[in-house]
Coordinates of C-alpha atoms in Angstrom, one line a residue:
X21 CA 0.0 0.1 0.0
X22 CA 1.1 3.6 -0.8
X23 CA 1.9 5.3 2.5
X24 CA 0.8 8.6 0.9
X25 CA -2.5 7.7 -0.8
X26 CA -3.3 4.2 0.3
X27 CA -3.5 2.7 -3.2
X28 CA -2.4 -0.8 -3.7
X29 CA 1.1 -0.9 -5.2
X30 CA 2.2 -3.3 -7.8
X31 CA 5.9 -4.0 -7.6
X32 CA 7.8 -5.2 -10.7
X33 CA 11.4 -6.1 -11.2
X34 CA 12.9 -4.0 -13.8
X35 CA 15.5 -5.1 -16.5
X36 CA 18.3 -3.7 -14.4
X37 CA 17.7 -5.6 -11.2
X38 CA 15.8 -2.9 -9.3
X39 CA 12.0 -2.6 -8.4
X40 CA 9.6 -0.1 -9.4
X41 CA 6.0 0.4 -8.4
X42 CA 3.6 0.9 -11.3
X43 CA 0.1 2.2 -11.5
X44 CA -2.7 -0.4 -11.9
X45 CA -3.9 1.0 -15.4
X46 CA -2.3 2.2 -18.5
X47 CA -2.5 5.8 -19.7
X48 CA -1.8 7.6 -23.1
X49 CA 1.9 8.5 -23.2
X50 CA 0.9 12.1 -23.7
X51 CA -0.5 12.1 -20.1
X52 CA 2.6 10.7 -18.5
X53 CA 6.0 12.6 -18.1
X54 CA 8.7 10.7 -19.9
X55 CA 10.7 9.6 -16.8
X56 CA 7.6 7.9 -15.6
X57 CA 6.7 5.6 -18.7
X58 CA 7.1 2.0 -18.5
X59 CA 6.2 -1.2 -20.4
X60 CA 5.7 -4.6 -19.0
X61 CA 7.5 -7.4 -21.1
X62 CA 6.3 -10.9 -20.5
X63 CA 8.8 -13.5 -19.4
X64 CA 8.0 -16.9 -21.1
X65 CA 8.4 -20.3 -19.5
X66 CA 10.9 -22.5 -21.4
X67 CA 9.6 -24.2 -24.3
X68 CA 6.2 -22.5 -23.8
X69 CA 4.3 -19.3 -24.8
X70 CA 2.7 -18.9 -21.6
X71 CA 4.0 -15.9 -19.6
X72 CA 5.2 -16.9 -16.0
X73 CA 6.2 -13.3 -15.0
X74 CA 6.7 -9.8 -16.2
X75 CA 9.7 -7.5 -16.2
X76 CA 9.4 -3.6 -16.3
X77 CA 11.3 -1.8 -18.9
X78 CA 11.4 2.0 -18.9
X79 CA 10.6 3.5 -22.2
X80 CA 13.6 5.5 -23.8
X81 CA 15.1 6.2 -27.1
X82 CA 12.3 6.2 -29.4
X83 CA 9.5 8.0 -27.7
X84 CA 5.9 6.5 -28.0
X85 CA 3.3 8.1 -29.9
X86 CA 1.1 10.6 -27.8
X87 CA -1.9 8.1 -27.8
X88 CA 0.1 5.1 -27.3
X89 CA -0.6 3.3 -23.9
X90 CA 2.2 3.1 -21.3
X91 CA 2.2 1.8 -17.8
X92 CA 3.0 4.8 -15.4
X93 CA 5.1 4.6 -12.3
X94 CA 2.8 4.9 -9.3
X95 CA 4.1 8.4 -8.4
X96 CA 2.7 9.7 -11.8
X97 CA -1.0 9.0 -10.6
X98 CA -0.5 9.4 -6.8
X99 CA -2.6 12.3 -5.5
X100 CA -0.1 13.2 -2.7
X101 CA 1.1 16.7 -2.8
X102 CA 4.8 15.7 -2.9
X103 CA 4.2 13.3 -5.8
X104 CA 2.2 15.9 -7.7
X105 CA 5.0 18.4 -7.4
X106 CA 7.6 15.8 -8.7
X107 CA 5.4 15.0 -11.5
X108 CA 4.7 18.6 -12.4
X109 CA 8.5 19.3 -12.4
X110 CA 9.0 16.2 -14.8
X111 CA 6.3 17.8 -17.2
X112 CA 8.2 21.1 -17.1
X113 CA 11.5 19.2 -17.9
X114 CA 9.9 17.5 -20.8
X115 CA 8.7 20.7 -22.1
X116 CA 12.1 22.4 -21.7
X117 CA 13.8 19.3 -23.7
X118 CA 11.1 19.7 -26.5
X119 CA 11.9 23.4 -26.8
X120 CA 15.5 23.9 -25.9
X121 CA 15.5 27.5 -27.3
X122 CA 13.2 28.8 -24.7
X123 CA 14.9 29.2 -21.3
X124 CA 11.9 31.3 -19.8
X125 CA 13.7 34.4 -20.2
X126 CA 11.8 37.6 -21.4
X127 CA 13.6 39.7 -24.0

């Protein structure tokens, strides 16, 4: 359970041997700051097509289309004030990267 909002947390092992708590529903990529976008990749049993587990992989490199569904980290949907501030800062960082010529300075 999230200590801030009480939501049920879903821990997933990442592809680099860490753990991440993911939200319980997918959202369009445009609604999730880039640092909080994940995909769940199924791990198949040997000689089988049946997934036995999932590994969380952060989306990087080639950005998803705005409407493409991603699994957000829990913090991206947590209503706590601290989480909301971190997510808003991540959104501002994404906007700054998208428009590197604008540094917020008036001329």
